[in-house]
XYZ file of N, CA and C in Angstrom:
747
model
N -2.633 11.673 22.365
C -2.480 12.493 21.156
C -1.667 11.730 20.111
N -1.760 11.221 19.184
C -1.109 11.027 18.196
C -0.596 12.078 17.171
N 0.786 11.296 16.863
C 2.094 12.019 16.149
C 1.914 12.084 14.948
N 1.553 10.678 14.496
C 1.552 10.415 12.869
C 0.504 9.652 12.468
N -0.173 10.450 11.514
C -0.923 9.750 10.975
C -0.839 8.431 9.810
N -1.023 7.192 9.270
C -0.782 6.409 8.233
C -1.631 5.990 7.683
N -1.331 5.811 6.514
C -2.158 5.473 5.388
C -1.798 4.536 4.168
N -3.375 3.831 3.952
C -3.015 2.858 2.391
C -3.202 3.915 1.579
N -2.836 3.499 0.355
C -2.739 4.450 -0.765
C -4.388 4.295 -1.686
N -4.098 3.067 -3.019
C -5.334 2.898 -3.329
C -6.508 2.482 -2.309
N -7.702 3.184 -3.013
C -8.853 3.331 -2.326
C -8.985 3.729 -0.777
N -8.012 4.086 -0.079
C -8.030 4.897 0.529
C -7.110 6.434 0.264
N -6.723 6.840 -0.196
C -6.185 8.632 -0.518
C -6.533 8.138 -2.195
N -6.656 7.474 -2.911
C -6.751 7.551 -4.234
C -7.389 6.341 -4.840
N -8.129 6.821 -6.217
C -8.681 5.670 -6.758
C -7.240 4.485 -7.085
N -7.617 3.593 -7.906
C -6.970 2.706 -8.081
C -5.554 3.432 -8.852
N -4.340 3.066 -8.424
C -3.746 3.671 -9.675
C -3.593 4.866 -10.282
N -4.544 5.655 -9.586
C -4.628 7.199 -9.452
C -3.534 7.674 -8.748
N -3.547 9.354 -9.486
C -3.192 10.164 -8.593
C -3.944 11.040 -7.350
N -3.119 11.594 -6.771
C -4.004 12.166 -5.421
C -4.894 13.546 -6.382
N -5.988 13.457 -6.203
C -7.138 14.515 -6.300
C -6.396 15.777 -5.726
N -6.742 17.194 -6.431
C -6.417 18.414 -5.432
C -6.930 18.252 -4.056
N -8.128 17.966 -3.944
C -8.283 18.180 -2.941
C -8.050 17.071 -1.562
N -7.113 16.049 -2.099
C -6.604 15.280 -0.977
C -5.184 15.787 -1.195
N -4.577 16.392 -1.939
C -3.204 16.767 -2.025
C -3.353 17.920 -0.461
N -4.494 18.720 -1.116
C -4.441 19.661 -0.496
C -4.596 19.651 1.054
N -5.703 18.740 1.698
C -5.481 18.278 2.582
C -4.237 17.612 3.580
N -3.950 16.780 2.481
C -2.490 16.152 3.025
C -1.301 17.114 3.832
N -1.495 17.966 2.630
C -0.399 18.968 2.829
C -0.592 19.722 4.560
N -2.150 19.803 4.437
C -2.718 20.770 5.671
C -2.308 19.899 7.496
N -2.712 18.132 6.623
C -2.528 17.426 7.839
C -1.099 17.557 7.978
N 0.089 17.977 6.840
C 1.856 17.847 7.023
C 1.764 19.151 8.198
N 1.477 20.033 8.454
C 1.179 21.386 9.302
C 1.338 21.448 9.981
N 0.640 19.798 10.623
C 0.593 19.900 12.080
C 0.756 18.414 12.781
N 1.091 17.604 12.251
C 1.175 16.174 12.279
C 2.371 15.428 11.040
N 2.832 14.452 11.579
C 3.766 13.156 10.349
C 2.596 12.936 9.904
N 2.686 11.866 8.799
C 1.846 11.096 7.929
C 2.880 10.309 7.523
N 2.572 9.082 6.747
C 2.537 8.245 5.916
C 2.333 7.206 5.278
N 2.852 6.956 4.490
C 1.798 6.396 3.304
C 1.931 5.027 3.044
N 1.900 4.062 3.161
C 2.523 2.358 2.755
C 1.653 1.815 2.443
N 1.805 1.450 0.842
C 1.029 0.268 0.120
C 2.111 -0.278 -0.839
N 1.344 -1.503 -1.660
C 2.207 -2.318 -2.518
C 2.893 -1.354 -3.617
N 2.647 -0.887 -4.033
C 3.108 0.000 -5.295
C 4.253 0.313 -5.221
N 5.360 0.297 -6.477
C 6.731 0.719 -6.034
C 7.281 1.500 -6.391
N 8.591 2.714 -5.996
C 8.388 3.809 -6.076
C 7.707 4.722 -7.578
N 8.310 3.963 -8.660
C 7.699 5.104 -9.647
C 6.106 5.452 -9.327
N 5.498 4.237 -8.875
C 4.231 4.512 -8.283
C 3.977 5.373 -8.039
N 4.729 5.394 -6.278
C 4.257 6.395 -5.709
C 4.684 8.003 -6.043
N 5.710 7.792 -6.760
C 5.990 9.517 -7.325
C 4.877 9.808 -7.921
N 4.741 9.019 -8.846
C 3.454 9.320 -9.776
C 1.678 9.672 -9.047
N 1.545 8.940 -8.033
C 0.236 9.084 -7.090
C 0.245 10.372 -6.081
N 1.573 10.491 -5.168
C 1.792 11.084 -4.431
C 2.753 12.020 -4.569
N 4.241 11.915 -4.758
C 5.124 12.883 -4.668
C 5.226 14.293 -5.825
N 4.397 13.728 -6.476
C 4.313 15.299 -8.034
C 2.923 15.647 -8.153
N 2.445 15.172 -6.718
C 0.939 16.134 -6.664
C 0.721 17.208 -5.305
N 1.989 17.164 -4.841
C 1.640 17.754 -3.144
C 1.923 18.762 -3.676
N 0.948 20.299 -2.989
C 1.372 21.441 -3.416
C 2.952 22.178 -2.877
N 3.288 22.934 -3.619
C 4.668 23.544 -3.296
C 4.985 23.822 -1.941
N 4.256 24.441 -0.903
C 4.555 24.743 0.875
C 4.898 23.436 1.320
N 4.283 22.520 1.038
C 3.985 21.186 2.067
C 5.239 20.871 2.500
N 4.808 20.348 4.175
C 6.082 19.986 4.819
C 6.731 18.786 4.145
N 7.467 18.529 3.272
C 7.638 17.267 2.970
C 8.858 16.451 3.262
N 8.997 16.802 4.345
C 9.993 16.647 5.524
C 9.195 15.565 6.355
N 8.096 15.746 6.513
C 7.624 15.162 7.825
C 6.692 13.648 7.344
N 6.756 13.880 5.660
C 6.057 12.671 5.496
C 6.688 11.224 5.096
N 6.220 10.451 5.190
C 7.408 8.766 5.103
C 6.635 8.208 4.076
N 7.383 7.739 2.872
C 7.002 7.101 1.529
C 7.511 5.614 2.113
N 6.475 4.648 1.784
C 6.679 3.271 2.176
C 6.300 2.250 1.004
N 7.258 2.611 -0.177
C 6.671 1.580 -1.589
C 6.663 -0.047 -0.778
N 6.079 -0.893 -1.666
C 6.295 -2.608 -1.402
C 6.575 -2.690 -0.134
N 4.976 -2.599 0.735
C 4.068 -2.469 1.961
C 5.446 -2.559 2.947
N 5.968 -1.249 2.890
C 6.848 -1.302 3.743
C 8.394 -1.724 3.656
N 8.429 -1.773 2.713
C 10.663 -2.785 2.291
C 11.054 -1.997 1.917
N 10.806 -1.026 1.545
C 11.411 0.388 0.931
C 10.636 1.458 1.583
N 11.753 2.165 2.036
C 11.274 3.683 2.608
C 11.973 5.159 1.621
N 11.020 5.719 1.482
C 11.680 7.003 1.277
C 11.720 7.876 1.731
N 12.722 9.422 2.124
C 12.026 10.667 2.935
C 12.975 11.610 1.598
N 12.305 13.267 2.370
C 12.275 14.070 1.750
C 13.767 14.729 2.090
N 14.973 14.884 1.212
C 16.292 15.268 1.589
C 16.917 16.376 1.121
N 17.411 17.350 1.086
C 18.154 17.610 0.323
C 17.388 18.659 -1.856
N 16.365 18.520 -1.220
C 15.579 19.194 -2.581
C 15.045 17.903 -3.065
N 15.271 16.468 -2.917
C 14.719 15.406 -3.353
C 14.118 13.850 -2.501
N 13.751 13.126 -2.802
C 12.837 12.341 -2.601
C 14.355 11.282 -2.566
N 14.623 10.470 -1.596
C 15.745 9.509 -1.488
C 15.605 8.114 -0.834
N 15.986 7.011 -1.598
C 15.885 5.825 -0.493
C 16.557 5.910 0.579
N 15.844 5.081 2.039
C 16.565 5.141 3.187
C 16.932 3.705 3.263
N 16.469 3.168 2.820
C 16.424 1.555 2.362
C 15.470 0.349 1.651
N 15.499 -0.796 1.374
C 15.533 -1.781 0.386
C 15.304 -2.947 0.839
N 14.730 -3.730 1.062
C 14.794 -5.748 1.314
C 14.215 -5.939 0.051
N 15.358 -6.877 -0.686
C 14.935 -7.277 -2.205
C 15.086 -8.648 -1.798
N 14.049 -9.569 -2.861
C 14.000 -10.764 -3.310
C 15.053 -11.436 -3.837
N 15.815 -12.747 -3.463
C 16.919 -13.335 -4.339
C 16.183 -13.502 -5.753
N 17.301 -14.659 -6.578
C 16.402 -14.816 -7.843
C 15.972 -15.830 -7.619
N 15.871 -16.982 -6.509
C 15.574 -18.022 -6.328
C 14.168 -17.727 -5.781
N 13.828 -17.342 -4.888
C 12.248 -16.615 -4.773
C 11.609 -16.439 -5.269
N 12.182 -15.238 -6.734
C 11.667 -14.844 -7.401
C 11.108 -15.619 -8.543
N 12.016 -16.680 -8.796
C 10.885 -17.890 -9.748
C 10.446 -18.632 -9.344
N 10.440 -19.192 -7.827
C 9.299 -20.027 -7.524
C 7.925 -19.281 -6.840
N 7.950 -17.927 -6.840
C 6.783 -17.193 -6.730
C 6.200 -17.121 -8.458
N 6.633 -16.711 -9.164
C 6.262 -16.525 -10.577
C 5.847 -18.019 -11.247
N 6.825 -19.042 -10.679
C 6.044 -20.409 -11.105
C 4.549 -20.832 -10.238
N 4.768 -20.369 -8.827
C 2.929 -20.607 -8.653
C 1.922 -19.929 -8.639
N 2.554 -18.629 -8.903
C 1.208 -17.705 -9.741
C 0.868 -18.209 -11.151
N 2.022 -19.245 -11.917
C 1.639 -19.475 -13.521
C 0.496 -20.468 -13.109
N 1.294 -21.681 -11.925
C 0.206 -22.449 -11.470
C -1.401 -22.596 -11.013
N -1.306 -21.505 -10.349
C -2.476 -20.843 -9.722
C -3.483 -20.434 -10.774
N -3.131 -19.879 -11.376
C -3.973 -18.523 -12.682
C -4.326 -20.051 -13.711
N -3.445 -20.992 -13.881
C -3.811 -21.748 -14.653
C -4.721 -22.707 -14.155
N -4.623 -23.011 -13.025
C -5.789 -24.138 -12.145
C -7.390 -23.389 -12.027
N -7.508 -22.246 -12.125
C -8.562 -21.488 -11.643
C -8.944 -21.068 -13.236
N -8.652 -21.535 -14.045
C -9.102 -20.841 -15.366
C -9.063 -19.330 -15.813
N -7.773 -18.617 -15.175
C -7.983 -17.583 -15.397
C -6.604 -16.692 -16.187
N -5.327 -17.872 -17.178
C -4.479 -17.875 -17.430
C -4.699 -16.581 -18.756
N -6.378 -16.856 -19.237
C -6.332 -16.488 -20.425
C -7.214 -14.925 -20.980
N -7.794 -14.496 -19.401
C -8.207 -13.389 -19.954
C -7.777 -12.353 -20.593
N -8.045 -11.217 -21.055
C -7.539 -9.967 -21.523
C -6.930 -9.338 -20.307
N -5.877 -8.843 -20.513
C -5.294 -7.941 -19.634
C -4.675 -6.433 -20.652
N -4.499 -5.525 -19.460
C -3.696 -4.529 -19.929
C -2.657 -4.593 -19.226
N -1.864 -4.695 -20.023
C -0.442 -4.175 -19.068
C -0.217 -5.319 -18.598
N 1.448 -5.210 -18.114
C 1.918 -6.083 -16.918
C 0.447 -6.977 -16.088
N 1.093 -8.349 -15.572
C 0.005 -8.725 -15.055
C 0.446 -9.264 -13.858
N 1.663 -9.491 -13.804
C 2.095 -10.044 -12.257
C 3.825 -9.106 -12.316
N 4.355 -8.157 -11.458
C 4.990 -7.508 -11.845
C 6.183 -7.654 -10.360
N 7.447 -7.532 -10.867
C 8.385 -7.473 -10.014
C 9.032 -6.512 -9.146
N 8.385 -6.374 -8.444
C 8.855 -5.026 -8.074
C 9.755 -5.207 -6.542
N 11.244 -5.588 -6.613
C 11.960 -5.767 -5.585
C 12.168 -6.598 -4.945
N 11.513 -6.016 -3.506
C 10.663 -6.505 -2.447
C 9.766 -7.119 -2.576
N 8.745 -6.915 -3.403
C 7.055 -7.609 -3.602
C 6.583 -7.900 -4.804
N 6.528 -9.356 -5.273
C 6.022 -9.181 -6.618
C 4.739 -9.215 -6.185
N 3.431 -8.394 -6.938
C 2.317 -7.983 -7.180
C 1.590 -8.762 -8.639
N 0.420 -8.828 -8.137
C -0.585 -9.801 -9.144
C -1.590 -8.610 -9.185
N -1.919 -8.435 -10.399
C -2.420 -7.378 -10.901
C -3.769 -7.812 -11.522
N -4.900 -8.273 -11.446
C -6.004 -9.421 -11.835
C -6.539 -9.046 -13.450
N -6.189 -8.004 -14.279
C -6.491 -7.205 -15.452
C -5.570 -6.176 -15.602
N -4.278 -6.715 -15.521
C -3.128 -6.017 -15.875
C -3.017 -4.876 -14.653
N -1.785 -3.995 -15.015
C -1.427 -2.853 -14.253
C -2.025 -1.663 -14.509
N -2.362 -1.419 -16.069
C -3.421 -0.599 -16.721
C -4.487 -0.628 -17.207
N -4.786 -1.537 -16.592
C -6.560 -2.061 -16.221
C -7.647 -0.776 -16.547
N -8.428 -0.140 -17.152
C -9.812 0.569 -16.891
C -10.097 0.362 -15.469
N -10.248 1.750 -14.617
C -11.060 1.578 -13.132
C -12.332 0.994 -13.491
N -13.109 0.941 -14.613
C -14.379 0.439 -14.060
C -14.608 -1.422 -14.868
N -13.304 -1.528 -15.387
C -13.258 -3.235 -16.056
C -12.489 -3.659 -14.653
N -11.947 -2.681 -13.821
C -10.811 -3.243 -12.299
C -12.080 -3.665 -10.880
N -13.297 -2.644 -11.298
C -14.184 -2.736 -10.060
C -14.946 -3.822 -10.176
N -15.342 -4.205 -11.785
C -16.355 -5.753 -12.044
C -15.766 -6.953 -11.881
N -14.553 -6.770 -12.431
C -13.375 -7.786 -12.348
C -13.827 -9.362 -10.574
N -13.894 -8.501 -9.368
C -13.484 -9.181 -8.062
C -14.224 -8.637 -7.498
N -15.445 -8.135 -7.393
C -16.144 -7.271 -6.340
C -16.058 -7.733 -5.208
N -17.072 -9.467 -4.919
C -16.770 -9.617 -3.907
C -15.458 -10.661 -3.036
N -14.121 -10.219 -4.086
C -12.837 -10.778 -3.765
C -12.770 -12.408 -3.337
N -13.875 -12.897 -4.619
C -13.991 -14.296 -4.479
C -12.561 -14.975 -5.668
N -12.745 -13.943 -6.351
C -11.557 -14.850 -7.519
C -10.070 -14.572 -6.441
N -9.798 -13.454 -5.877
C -8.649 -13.550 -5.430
C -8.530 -14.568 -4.379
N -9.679 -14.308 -3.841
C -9.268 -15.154 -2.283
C -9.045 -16.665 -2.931
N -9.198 -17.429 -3.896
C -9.637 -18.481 -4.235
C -7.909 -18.580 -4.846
N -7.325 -17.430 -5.499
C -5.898 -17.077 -5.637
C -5.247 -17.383 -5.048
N -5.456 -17.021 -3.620
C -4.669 -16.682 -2.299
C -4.406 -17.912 -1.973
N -5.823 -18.819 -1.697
C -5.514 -19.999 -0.534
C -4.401 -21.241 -1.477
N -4.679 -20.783 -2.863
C -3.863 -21.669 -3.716
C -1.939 -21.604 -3.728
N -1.965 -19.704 -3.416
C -0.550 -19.761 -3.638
C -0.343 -20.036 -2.117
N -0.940 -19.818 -0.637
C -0.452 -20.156 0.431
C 0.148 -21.425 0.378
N -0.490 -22.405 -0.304
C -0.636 -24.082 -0.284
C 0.906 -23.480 -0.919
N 1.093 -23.392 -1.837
C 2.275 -23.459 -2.361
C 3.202 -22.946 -2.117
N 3.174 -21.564 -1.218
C 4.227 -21.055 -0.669
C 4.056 -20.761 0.708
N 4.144 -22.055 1.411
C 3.858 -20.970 2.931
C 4.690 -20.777 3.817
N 5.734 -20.487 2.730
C 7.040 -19.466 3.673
C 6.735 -18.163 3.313
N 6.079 -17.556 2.680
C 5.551 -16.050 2.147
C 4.661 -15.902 2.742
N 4.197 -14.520 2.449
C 3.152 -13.779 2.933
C 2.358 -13.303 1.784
N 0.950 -13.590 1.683
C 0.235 -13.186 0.677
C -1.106 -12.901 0.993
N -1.499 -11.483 0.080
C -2.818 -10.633 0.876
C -3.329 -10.217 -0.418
N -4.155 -9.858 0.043
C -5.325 -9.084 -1.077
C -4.917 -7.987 -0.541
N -4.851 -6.487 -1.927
C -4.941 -5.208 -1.785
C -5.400 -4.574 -2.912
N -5.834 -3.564 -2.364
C -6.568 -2.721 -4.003
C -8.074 -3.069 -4.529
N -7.932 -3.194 -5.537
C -9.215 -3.541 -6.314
C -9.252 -4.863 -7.076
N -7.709 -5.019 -7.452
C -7.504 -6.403 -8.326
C -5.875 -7.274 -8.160
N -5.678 -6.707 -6.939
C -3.914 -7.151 -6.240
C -3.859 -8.388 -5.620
N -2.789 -9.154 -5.601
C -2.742 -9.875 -4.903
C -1.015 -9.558 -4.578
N -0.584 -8.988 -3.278
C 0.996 -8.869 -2.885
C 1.516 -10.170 -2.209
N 2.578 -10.708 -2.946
C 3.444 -11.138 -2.300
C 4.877 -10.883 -1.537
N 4.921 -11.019 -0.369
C 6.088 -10.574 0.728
C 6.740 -11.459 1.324
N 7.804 -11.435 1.878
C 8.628 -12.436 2.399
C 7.508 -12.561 3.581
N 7.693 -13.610 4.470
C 6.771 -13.846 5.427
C 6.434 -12.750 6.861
N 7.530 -12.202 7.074
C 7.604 -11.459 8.042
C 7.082 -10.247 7.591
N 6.922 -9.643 6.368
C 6.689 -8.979 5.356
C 4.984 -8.348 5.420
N 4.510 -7.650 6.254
C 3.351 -7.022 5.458
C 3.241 -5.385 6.086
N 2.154 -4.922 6.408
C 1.907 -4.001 6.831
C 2.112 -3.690 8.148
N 1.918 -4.480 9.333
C 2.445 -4.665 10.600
C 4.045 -4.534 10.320
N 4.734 -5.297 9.510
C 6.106 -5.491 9.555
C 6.019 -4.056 9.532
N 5.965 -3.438 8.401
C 6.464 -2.035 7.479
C 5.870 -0.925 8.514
N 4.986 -0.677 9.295
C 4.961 0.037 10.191
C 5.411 -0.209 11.937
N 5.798 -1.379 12.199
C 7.118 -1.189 13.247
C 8.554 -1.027 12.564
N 9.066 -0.878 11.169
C 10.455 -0.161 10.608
C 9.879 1.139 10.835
N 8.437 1.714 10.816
C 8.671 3.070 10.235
C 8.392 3.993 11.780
N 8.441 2.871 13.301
C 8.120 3.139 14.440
C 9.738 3.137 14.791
N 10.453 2.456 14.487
C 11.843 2.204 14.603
C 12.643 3.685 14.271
N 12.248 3.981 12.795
C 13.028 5.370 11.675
C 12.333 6.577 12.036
N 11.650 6.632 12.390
C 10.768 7.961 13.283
C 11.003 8.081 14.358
N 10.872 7.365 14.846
C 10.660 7.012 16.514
C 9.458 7.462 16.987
N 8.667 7.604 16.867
C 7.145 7.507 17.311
C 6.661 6.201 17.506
N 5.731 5.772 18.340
C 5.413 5.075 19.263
C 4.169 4.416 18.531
N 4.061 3.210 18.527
C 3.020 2.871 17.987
C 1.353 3.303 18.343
N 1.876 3.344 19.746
C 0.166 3.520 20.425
C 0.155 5.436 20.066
N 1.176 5.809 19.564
C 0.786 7.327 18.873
C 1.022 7.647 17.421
N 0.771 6.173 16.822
C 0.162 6.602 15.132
C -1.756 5.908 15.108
N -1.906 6.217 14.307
C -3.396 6.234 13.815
C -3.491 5.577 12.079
N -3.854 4.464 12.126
C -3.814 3.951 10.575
C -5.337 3.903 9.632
N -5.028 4.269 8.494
C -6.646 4.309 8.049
C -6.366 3.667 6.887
N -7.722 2.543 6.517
C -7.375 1.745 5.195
C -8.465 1.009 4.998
N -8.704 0.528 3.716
C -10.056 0.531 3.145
C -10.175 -0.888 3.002
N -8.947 -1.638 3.558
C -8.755 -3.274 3.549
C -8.614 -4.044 5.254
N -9.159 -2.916 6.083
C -8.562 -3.877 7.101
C -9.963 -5.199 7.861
N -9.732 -6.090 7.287
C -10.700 -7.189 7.290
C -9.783 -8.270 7.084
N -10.183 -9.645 8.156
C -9.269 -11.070 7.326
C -8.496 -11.127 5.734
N -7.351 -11.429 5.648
C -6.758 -11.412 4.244
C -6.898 -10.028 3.777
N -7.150 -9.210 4.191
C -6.682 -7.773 3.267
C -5.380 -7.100 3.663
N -4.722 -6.634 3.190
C -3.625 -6.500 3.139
C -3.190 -4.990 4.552
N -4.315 -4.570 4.849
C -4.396 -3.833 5.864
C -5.110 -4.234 7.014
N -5.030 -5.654 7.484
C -5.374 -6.065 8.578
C -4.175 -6.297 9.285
N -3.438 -6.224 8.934
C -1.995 -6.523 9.933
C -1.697 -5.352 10.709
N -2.292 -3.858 10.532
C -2.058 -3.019 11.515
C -3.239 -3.304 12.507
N -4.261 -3.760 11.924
C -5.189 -3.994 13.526
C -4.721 -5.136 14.361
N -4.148 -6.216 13.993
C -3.150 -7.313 14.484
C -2.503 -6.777 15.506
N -1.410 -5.732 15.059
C -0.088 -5.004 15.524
C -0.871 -4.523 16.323
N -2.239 -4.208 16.384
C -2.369 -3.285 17.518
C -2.675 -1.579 17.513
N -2.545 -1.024 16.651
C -2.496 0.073 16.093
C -3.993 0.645 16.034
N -4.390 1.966 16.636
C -5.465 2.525 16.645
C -6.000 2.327 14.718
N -6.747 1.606 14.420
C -6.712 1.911 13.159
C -8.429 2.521 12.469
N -8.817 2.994 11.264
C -10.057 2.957 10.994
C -10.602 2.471 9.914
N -11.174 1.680 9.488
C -11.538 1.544 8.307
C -12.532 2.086 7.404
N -11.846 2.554 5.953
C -12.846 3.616 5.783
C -13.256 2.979 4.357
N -14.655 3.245 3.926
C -15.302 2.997 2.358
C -14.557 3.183 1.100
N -13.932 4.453 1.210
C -13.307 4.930 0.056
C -13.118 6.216 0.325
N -12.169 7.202 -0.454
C -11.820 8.146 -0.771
C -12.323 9.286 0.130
N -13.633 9.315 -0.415
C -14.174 10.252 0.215
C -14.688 10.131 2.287
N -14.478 9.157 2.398
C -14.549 8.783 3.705
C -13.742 9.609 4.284
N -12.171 8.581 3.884
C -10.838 9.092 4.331
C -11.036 10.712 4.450
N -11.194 11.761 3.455
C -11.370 12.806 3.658
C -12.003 13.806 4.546
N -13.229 12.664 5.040
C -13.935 12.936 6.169
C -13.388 13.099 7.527
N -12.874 11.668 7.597
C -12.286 11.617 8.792
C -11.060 12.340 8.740
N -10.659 12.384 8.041
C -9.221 13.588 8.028
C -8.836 14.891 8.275
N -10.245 15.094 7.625
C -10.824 16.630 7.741
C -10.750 16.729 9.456
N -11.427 15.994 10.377
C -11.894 16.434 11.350
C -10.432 15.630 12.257
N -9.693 14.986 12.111
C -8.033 14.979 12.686
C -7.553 16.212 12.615
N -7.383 16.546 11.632
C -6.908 18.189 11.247
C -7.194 19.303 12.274
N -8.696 19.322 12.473
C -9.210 20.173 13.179
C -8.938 19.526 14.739
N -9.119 18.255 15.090
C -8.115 18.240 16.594
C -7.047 18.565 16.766
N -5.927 18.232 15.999
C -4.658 18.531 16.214
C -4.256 19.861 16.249
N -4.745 20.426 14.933
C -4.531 21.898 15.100
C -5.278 22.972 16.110
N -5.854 22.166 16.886
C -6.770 23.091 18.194
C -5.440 23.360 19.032
């Protein structure tokens, strides 16, 4: 029987950058009922307030669910009437510019220093700076043509490994590329959140729309972790739907 359920955020519970739909709020809330959940992707907290924490309806247990901004280095739970860090692994500043100098490197070797972007395009967030391939406020449908078949990133990737391979770097999302300290990904961030729960790995269940070589949600099938991989959105809902209905039997 599994305890807790986990989850990526974009494209699996939400489009890119989105917020949660009613009717995955609503769900969520149904799976809080009777089961943990939570949630760990790159995004950092204003993110996730914005996706997740100011869309769950008013009942929801929100006690029982674990906020995991920057795939895991930051945790949040529900305290006290509010949403609180439990903790933090931040980047020195020495990291932090020789990651930002070989993403300038990278983007500039691959010809891709000069497109249009919206928004932020490689962004600092802590724990994880994030590469954003058409800014942070990208159009979902200029974010889906952008990398379909995640040839420009991967071509990203093998460039900044060469250059940093004391880090950890993955494809996530639609147009991401996360960087993490090495020990640093999704495996890491769900044995802290096996540690702060205490639930057992072989009794969580992970679902994510990246778990394939280099996606940023292959490190829970690594770890070992019952996991599923789902299409998108509406998948997740599928299979969720019918967790719901085991657990609560």
């Amino acid at each position: 029987m599994k305890r807790l359920i986990a989850f990526d955020l974009d494209g699996t519970l939400a489009e890119s950058k989105q917020p949660l739909s009613d009717e995955v709020a609503a769900w969520l809330a149904r799976l809080l009922a009777v089961a943990d959940a939570a949630i760990i992707s790159g995004g950092d907290w204003p993110q996730f307030e914005k996706q997740i924490a100011s869309r769950l309806p008013p009942a929801t247990r929100r006690d029982r669910l674990w906020l995991m901004p920057t795939t895991g280095t930051k945790l949040y739970r529900f305290a006290g009437g509010a949403w609180r860090p439990v903790y933090a692994e931040l980047f020195d500043a020495g990291e932090r510019a020789k990651i930002l100098t070989a993403f300038d490197r990278a983007l500039a070797d691959a010809g891709l220093a000069g497109e249009r972007i919206w928004g932020e395009r490689i962004e600092d967030r802590g724990s994880q700076i994030t590469f954003s391939g058409l800014g942070q406020q990208a159009p979902l449908a200029a974010k889906e043509a952008w990398d379909p078949d995640r040839a420009k990133r991967t071509a990203l990737q093998a460039a900044l490994r060469a250059a940093l391979p004391e880090l950890s770097i993955n494809l996530g999302g639609t147009t991401s590329i996360d960087v993490t300290r090495k020990v640093v990904d999704k495996a890491y961030g769900l044995r802290r959140l096996s540690e702060e729960s205490g639930v057992a790995l072989e009794e969580m269940l992970f679902l994510g729309d990246a778990i394939y070589p280099g996606g940023n949600d292959y490190p829970a099938f690594t770890l070992g972790l019952d996991t599923v991989r789902v299409r998108d959105v509406a998948e997740t809902v599928a299979v969720v739907t019918g967790i719901i209905a085991c657990l609560g039997s």
